[in-house]
PDB file of C-alpha atoms in Angstrom:
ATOM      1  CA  UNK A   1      -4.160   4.932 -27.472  1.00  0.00           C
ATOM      2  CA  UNK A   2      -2.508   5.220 -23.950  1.00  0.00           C
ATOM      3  CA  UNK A   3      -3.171   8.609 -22.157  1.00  0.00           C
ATOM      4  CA  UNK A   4       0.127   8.913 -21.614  1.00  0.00           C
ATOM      5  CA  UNK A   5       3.527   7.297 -21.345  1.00  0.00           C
ATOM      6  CA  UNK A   6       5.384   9.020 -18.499  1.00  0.00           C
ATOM      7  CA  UNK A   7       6.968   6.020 -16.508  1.00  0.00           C
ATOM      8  CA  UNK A   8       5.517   5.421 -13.276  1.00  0.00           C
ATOM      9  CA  UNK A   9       8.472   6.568 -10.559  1.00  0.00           C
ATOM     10  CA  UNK A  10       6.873   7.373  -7.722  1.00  0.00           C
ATOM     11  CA  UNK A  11       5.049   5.863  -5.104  1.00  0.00           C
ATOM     12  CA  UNK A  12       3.152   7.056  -2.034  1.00  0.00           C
ATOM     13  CA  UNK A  13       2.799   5.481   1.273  1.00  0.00           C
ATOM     14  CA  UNK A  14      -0.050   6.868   3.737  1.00  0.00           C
ATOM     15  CA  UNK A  15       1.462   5.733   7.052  1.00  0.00           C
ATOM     16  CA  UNK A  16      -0.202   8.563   9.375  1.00  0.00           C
ATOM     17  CA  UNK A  17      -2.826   6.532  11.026  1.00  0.00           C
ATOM     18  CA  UNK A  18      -3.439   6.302  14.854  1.00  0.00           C
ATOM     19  CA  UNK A  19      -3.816   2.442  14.487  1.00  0.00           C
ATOM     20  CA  UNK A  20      -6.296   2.212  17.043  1.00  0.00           C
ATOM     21  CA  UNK A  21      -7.368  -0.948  16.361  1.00  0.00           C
ATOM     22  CA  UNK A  22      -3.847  -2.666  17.805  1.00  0.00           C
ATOM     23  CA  UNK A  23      -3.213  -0.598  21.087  1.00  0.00           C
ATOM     24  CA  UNK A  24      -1.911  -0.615  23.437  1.00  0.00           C
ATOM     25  CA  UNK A  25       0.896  -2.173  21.074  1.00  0.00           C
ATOM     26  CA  UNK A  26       0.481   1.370  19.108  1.00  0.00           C
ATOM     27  CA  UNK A  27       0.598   3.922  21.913  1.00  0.00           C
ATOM     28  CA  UNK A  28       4.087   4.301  21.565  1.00  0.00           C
ATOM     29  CA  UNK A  29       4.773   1.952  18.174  1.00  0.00           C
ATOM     30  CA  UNK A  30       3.588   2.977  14.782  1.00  0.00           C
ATOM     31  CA  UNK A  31       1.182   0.093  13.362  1.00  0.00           C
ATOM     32  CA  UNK A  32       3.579   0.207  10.427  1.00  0.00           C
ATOM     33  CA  UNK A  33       6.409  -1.023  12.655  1.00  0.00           C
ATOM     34  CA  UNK A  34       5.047  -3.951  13.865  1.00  0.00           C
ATOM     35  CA  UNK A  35       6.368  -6.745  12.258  1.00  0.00           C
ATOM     36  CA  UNK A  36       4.906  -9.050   9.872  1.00  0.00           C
ATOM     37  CA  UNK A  37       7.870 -12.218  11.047  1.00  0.00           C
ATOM     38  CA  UNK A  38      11.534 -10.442  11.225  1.00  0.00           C
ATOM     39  CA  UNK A  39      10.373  -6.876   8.947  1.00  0.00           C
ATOM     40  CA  UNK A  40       7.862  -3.940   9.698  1.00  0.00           C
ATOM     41  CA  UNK A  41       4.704  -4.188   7.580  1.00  0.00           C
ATOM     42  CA  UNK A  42       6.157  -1.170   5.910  1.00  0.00           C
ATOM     43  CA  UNK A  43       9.283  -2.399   4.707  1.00  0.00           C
ATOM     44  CA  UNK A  44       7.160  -5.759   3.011  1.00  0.00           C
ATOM     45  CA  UNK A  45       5.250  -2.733   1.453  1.00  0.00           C
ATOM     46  CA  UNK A  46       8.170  -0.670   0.355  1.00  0.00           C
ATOM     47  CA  UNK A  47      10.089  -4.063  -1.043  1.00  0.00           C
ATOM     48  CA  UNK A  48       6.737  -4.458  -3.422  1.00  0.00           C
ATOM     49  CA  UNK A  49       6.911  -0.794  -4.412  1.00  0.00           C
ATOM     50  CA  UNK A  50      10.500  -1.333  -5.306  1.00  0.00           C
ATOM     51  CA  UNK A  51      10.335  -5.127  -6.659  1.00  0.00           C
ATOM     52  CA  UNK A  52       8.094  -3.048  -9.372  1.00  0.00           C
ATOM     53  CA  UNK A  53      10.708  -0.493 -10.376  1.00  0.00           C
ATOM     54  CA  UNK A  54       9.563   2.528  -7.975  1.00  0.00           C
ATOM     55  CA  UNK A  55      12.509   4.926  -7.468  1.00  0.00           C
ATOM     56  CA  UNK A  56      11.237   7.320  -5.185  1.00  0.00           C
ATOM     57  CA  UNK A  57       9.262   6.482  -1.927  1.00  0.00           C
ATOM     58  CA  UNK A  58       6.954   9.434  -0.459  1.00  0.00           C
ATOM     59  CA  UNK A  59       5.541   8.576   3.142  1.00  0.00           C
ATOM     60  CA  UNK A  60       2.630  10.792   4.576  1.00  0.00           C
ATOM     61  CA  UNK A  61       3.230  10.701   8.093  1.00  0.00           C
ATOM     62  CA  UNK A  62       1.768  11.835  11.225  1.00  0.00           C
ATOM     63  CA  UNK A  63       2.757  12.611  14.821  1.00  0.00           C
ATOM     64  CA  UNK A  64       4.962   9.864  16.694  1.00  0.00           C
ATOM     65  CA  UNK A  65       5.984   8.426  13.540  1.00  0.00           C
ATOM     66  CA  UNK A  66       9.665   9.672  13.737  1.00  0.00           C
ATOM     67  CA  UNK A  67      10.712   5.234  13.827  1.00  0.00           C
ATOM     68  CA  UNK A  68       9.784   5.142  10.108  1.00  0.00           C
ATOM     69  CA  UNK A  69      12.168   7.613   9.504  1.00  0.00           C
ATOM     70  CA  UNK A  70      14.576   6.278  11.004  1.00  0.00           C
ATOM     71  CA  UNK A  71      14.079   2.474   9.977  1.00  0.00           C
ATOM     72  CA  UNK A  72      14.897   4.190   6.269  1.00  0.00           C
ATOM     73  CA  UNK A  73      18.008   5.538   6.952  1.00  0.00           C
ATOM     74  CA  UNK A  74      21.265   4.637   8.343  1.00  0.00           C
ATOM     75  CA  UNK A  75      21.851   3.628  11.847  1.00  0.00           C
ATOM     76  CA  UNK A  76      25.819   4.272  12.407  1.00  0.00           C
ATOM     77  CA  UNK A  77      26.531   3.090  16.218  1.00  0.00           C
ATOM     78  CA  UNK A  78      24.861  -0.248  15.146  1.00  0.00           C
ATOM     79  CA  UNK A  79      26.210  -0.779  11.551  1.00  0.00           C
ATOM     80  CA  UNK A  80      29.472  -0.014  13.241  1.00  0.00           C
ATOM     81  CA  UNK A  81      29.041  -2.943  16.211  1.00  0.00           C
ATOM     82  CA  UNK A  82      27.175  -5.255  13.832  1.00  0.00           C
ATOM     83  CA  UNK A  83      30.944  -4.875  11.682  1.00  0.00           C
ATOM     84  CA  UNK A  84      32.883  -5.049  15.025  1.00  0.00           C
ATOM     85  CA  UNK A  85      31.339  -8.404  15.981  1.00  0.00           C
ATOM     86  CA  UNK A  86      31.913  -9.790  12.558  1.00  0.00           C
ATOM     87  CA  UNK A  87      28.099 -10.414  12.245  1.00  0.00           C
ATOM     88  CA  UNK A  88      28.406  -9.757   8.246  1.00  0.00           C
ATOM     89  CA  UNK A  89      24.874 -11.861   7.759  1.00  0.00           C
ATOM     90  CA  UNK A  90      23.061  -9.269   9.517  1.00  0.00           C
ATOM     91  CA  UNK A  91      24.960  -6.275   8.400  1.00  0.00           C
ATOM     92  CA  UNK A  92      23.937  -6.740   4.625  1.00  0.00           C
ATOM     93  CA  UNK A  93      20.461  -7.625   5.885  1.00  0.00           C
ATOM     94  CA  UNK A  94      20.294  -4.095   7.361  1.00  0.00           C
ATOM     95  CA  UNK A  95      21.906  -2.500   4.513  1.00  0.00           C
ATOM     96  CA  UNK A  96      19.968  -4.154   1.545  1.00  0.00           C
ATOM     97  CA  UNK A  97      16.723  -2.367   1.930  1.00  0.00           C
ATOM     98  CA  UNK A  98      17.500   1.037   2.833  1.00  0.00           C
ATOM     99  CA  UNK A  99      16.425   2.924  -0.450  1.00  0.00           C
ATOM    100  CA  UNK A 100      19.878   5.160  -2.218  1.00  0.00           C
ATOM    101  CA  UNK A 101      20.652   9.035  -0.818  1.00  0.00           C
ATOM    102  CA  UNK A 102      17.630  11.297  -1.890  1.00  0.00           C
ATOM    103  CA  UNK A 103      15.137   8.138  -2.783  1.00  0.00           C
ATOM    104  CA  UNK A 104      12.836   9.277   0.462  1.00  0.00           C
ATOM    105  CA  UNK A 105      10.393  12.054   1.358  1.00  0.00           C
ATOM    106  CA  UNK A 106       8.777  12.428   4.723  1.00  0.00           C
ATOM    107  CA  UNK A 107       5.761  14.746   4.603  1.00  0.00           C
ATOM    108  CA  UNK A 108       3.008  15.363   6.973  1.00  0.00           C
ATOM    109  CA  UNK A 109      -0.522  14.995   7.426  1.00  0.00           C
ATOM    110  CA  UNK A 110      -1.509  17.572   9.998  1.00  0.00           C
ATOM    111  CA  UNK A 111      -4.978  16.435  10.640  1.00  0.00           C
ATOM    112  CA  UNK A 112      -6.877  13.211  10.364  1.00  0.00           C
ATOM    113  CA  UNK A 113      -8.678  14.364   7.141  1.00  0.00           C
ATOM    114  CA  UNK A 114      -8.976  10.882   5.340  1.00  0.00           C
ATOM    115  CA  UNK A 115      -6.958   8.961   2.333  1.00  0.00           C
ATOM    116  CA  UNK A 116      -8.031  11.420   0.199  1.00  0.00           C
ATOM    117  CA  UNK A 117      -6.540  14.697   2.168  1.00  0.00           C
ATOM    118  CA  UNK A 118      -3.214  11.805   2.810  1.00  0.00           C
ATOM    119  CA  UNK A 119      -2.822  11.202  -1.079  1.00  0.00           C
ATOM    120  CA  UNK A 120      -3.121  15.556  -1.446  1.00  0.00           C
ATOM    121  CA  UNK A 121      -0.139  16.084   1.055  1.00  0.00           C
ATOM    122  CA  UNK A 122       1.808  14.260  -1.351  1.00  0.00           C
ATOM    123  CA  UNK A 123       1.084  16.746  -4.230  1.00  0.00           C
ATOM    124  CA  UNK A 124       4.307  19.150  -4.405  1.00  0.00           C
ATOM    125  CA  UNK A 125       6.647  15.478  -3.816  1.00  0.00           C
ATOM    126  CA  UNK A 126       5.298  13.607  -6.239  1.00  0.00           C
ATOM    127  CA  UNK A 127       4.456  16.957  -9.082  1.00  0.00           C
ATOM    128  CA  UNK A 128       3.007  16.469 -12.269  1.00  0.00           C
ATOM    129  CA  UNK A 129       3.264  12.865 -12.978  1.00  0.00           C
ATOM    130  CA  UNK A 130       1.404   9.590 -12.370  1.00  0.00           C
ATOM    131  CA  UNK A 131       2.463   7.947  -9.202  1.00  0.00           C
ATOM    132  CA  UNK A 132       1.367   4.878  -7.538  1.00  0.00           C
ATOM    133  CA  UNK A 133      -0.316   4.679  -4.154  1.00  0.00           C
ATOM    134  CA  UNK A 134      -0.044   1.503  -1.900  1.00  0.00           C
ATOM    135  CA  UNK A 135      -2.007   1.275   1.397  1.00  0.00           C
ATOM    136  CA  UNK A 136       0.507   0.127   3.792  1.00  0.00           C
ATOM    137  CA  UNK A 137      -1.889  -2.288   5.744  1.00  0.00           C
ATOM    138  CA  UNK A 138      -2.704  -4.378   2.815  1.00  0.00           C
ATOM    139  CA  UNK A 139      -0.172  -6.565   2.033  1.00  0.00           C
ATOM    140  CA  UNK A 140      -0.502  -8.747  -1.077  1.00  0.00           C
ATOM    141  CA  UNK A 141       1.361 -12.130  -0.910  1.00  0.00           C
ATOM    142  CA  UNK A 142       2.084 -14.408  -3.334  1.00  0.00           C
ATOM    143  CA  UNK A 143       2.116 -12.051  -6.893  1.00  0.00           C
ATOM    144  CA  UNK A 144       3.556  -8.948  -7.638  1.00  0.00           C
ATOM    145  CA  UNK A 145       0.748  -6.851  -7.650  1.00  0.00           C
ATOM    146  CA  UNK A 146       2.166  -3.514  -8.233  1.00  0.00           C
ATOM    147  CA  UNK A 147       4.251  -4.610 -10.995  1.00  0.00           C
ATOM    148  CA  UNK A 148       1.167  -6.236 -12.750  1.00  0.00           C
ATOM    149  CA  UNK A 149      -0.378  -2.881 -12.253  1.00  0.00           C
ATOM    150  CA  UNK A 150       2.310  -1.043 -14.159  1.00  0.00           C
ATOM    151  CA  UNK A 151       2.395  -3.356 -16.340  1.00  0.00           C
ATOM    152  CA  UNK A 152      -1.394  -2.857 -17.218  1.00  0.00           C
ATOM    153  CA  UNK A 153      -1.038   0.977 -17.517  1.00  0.00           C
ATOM    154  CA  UNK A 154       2.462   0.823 -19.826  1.00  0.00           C
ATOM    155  CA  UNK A 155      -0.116  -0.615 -22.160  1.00  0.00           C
ATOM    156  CA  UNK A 156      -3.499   1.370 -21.508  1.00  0.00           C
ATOM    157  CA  UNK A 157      -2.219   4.404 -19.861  1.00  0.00           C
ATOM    158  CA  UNK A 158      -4.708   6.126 -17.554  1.00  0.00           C
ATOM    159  CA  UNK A 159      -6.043   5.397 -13.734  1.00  0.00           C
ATOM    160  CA  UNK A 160      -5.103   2.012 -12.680  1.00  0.00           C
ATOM    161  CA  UNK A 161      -7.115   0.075  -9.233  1.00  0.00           C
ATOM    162  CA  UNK A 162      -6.341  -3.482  -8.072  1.00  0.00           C
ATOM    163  CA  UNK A 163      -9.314  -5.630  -7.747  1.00  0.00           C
ATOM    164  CA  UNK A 164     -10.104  -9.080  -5.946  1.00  0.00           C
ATOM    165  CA  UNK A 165     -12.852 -11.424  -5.749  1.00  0.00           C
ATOM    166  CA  UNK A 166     -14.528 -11.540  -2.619  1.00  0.00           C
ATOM    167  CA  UNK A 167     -17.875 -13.709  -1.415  1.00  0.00           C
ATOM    168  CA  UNK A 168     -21.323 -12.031  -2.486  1.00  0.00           C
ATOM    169  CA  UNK A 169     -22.366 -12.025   0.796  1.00  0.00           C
ATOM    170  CA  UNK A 170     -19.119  -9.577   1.851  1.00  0.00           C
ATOM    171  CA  UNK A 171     -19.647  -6.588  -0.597  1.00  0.00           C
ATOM    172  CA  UNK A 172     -20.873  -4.126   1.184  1.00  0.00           C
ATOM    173  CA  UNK A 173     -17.865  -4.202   3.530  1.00  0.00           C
ATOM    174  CA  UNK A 174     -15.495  -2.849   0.545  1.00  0.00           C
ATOM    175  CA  UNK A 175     -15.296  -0.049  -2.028  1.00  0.00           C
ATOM    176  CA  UNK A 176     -16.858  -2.081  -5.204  1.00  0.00           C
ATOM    177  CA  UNK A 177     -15.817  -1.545  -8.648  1.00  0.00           C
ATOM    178  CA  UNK A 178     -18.094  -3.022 -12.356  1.00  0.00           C
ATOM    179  CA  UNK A 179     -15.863  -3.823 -14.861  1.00  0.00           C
ATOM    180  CA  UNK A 180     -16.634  -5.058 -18.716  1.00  0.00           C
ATOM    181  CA  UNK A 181     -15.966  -7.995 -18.113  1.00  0.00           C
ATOM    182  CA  UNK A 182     -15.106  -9.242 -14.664  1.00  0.00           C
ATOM    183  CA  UNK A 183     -13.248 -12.461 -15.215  1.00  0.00           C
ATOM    184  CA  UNK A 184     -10.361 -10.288 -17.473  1.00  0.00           C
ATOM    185  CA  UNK A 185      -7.040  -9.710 -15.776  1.00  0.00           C
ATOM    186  CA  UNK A 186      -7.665  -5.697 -16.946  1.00  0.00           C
ATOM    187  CA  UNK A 187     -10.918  -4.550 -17.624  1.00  0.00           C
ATOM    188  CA  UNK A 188     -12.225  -0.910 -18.019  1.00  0.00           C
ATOM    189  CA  UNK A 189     -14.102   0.153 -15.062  1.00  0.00           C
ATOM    190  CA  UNK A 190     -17.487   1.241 -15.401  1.00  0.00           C
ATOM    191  CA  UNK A 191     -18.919   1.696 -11.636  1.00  0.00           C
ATOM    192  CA  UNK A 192     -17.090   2.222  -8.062  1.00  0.00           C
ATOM    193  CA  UNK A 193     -19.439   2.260  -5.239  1.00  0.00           C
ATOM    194  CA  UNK A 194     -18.293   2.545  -1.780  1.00  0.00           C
ATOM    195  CA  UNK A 195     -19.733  -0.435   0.511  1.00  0.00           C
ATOM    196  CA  UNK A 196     -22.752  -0.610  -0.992  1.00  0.00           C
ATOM    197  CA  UNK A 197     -25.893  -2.381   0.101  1.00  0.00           C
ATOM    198  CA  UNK A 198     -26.178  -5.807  -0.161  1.00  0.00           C
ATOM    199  CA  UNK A 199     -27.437  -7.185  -2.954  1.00  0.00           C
ATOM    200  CA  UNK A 200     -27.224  -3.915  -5.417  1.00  0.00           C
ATOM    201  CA  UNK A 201     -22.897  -4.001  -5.928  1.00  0.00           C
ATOM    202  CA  UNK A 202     -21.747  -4.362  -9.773  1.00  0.00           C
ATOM    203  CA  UNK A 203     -19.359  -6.673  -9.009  1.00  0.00           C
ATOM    204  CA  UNK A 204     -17.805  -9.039  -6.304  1.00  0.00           C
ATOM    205  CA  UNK A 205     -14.421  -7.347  -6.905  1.00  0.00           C
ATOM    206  CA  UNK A 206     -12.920  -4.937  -3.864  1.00  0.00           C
ATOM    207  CA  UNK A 207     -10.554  -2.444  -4.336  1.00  0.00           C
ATOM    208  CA  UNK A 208      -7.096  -3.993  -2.777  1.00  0.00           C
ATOM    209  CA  UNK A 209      -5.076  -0.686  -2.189  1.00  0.00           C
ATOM    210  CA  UNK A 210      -3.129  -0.708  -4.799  1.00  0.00           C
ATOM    211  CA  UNK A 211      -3.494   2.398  -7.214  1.00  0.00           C
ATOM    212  CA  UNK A 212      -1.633   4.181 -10.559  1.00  0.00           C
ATOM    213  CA  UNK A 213      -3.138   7.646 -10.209  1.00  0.00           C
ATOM    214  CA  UNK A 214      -2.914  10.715 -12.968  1.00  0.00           C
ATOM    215  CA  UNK A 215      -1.555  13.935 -10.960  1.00  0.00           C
ATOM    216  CA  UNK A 216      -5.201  15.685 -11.768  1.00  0.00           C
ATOM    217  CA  UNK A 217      -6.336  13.730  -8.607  1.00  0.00           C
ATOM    218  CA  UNK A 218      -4.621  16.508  -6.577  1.00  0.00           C
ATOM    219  CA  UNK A 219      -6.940  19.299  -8.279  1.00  0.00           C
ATOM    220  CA  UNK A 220      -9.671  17.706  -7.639  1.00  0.00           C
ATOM    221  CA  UNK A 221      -8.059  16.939  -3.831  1.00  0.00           C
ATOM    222  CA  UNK A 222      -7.531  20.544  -3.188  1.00  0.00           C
ATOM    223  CA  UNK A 223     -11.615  21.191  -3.187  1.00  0.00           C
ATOM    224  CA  UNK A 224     -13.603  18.280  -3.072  1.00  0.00           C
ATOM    225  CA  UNK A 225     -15.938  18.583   0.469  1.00  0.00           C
ATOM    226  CA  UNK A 226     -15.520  16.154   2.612  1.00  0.00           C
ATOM    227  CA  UNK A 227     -17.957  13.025   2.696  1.00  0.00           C
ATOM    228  CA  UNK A 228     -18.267   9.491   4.540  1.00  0.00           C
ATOM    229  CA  UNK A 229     -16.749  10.222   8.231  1.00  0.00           C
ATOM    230  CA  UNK A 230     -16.144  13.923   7.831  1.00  0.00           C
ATOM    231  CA  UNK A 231     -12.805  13.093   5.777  1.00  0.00           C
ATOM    232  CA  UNK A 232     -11.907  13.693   2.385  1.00  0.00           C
ATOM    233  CA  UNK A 233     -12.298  10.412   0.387  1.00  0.00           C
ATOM    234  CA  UNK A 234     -10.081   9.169  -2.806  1.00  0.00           C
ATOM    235  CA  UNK A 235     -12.967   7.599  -3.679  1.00  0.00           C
ATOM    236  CA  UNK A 236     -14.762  10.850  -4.291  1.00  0.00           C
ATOM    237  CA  UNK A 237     -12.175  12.049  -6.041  1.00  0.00           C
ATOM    238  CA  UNK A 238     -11.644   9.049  -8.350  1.00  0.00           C
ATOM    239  CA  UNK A 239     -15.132   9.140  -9.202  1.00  0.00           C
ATOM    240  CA  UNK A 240     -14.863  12.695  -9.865  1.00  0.00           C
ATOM    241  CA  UNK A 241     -11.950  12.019 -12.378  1.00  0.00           C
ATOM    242  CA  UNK A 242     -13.971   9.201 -14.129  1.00  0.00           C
ATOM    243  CA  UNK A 243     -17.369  11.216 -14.842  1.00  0.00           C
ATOM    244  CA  UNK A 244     -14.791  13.604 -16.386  1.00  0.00           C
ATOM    245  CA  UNK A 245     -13.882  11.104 -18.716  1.00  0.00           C
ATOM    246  CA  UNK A 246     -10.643  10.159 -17.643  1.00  0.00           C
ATOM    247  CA  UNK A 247     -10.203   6.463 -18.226  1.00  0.00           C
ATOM    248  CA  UNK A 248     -10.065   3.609 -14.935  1.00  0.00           C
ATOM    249  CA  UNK A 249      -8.853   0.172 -15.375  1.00  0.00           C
ATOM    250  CA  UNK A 250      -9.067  -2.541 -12.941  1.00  0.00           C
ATOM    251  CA  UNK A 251      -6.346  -5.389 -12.738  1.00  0.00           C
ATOM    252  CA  UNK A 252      -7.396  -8.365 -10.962  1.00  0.00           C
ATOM    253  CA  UNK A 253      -4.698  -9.593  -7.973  1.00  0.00           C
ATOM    254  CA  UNK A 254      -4.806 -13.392  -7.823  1.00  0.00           C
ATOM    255  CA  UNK A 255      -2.829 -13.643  -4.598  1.00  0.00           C
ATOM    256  CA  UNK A 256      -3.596 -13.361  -1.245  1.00  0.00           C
ATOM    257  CA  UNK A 257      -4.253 -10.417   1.000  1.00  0.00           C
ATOM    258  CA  UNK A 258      -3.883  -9.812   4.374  1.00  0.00           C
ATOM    259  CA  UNK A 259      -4.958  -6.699   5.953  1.00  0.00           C
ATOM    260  CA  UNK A 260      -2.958  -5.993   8.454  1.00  0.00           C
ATOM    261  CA  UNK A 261      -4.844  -3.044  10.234  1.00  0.00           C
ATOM    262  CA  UNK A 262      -6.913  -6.758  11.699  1.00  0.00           C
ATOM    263  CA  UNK A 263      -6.216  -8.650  14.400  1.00  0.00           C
ATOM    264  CA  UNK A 264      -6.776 -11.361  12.459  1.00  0.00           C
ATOM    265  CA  UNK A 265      -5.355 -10.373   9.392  1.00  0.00           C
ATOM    266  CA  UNK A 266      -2.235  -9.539  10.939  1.00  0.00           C
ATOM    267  CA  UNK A 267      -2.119 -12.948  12.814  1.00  0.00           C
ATOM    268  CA  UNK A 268      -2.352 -14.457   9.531  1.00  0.00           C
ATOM    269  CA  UNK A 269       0.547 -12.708   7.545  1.00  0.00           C
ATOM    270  CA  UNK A 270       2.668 -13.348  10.169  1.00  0.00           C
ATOM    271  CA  UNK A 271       1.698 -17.218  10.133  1.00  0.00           C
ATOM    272  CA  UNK A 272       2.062 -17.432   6.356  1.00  0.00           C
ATOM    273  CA  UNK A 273       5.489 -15.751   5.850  1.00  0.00           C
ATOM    274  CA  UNK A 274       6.795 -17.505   8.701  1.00  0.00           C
ATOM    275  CA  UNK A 275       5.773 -20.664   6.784  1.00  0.00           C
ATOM    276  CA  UNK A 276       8.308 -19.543   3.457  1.00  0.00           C
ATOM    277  CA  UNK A 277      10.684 -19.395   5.847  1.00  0.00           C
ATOM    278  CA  UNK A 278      12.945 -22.615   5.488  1.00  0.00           C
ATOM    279  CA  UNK A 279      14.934 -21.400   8.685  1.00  0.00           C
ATOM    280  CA  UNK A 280      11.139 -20.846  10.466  1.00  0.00           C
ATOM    281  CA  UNK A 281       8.552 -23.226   8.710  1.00  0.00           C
ATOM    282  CA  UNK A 282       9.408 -26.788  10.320  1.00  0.00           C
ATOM    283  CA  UNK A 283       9.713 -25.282  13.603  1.00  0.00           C
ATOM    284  CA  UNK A 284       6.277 -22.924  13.130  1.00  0.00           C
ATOM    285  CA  UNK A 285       4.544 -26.279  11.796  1.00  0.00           C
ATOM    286  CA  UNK A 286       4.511 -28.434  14.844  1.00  0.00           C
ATOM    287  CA  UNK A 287       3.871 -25.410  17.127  1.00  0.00           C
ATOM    288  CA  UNK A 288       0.593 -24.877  15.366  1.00  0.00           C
ATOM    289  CA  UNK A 289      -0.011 -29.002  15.462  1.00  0.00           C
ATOM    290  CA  UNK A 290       0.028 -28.704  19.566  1.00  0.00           C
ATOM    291  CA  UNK A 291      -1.614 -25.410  19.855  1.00  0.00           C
ATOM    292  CA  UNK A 292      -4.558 -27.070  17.364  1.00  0.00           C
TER     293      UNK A 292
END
């Protein structure tokens, strides 16, 4: 029987990272905002989360993140010239994905403690109910992966992790989950190792950042020591939660995923949604035939 059927509502969105990896584009820019064509990597995140039914969007933010804000609320001096000039096209394009009044929470993350510490500033927001988490650099083209997910749990209830195949040889560059049986769209999970060494992982499938969590991950949060890096890791606390017997399913995303927090990944999302784009794709085509 399902551990419980309280309807997944919630989501959380850790978007306090320094993003590093992309300055000096970030210095003043959160990597969230950069754009993946026309819309911030956030907003393709946020129109997953809500594609799947999620009413409520939490973000865990950081310093010099006040543009997320923003970008999820009304902007009144444009709206009003965007109406002025007639430009109707782009007014309903603004005003489609701005969540309703009282749909967003802003909360910060003080320190850079790790996902795990991110997930726990989320605890008095989200309460005591299951929520989904979705890693804001990951996007996941071409299925809807969080609705799959809730999908899964409506029927098995529980802890919820997207999985996806990657080469043998790349294993011990992810966090690893075993399953019972690994070619199964949802299987139980019976291991999650964190980059392990090559040649001793469970499984080729990688945890995608996609997540249905039970609120008891925020008790275990508010003590667990820190590990890997000095932060607090949801791994750690996931694995705490399974040797307590609290059930873990994997669901296997068949799609494609580009991580964004990459150079290369981020090159690549931007290439293949430009390519959906009838208004873009023609164009985008025979640019790449004389760059290639």
């Amino acid at each position: 029987m399902p551990a419980t059927k309280t309807r997944i509502r919630k989501a959380v969105f850790p978007v306090a990272g320094l993003g590093t990896r992309f300055l000096p584009a970030t210095k003043a820019i959160p990597k969230e905002m950069l754009t993946v064509v026309d819309r911030p990597v956030i907003q393709h995140v946020v129109d997953e989360a809500r594609a799947a039914g999620i009413e409520h969007f939490v973000f865990v933010t950081g310093r010099n993140k006040p543009s997320i804000e923003e970008h999820f609320d009304h902007a009144p001096e444009l709206e009003t010239t965007l109406k002025e000039r007639g430009k109707t096209k782009e007014l309903d394009e603004l005003l489609k994905d701005l969540p309703e009044a009282g749909r967003t929470s802003f909360t910060r993350q003080q320190a850079p403690l790790g996902l795990g510490h991110a997930v726990w500033c989320a605890r008095d927001i989200v309460g005591d109910e299951p929520f989904a988490l979705l890693l804001p650099d990951m996007l996941h083209h071409g299925k809807p992966c969080l609705a799959e997910m809730i999908a899964a749990y409506e029927e098995h209830g529980g802890n919820h992790i997207a999985v996806s195949p990657v080469p043998e040889s790349e294993t011990h560059q992810y966090g690893i989950v075993g399953v019972e049986d690994r070619d199964a769209k949802v299987s139980r999970i019976t291991q999650m190792v964190e980059k392990p060494k090559q040649g001793t992982a469970p499984s080729n499938l990688h945890i995608t950042g996609r997540y249905i969590l039970q609120p008891e991950i925020f008790d275990i949060l508010a003590t667990q020591e820190r590990g890997a890096g000095g932060e607090i890791q949801l791994t750690d606390a996931m694995l705490a939660m399974q040797k307590a017997g609290k059930p873990y399913h994997a669901v296997r995303f068949d799609g494609t995923i580009y991580d964004t927090g990459t150079k290369i990944g981020f090159l690549l999302a931007n290439i293949a949604y430009g390519l959906e784009r009838p208004d873009l794709a023609p164009a985008l085509k025979a640019g790449i035939g004389k760059l290639v």
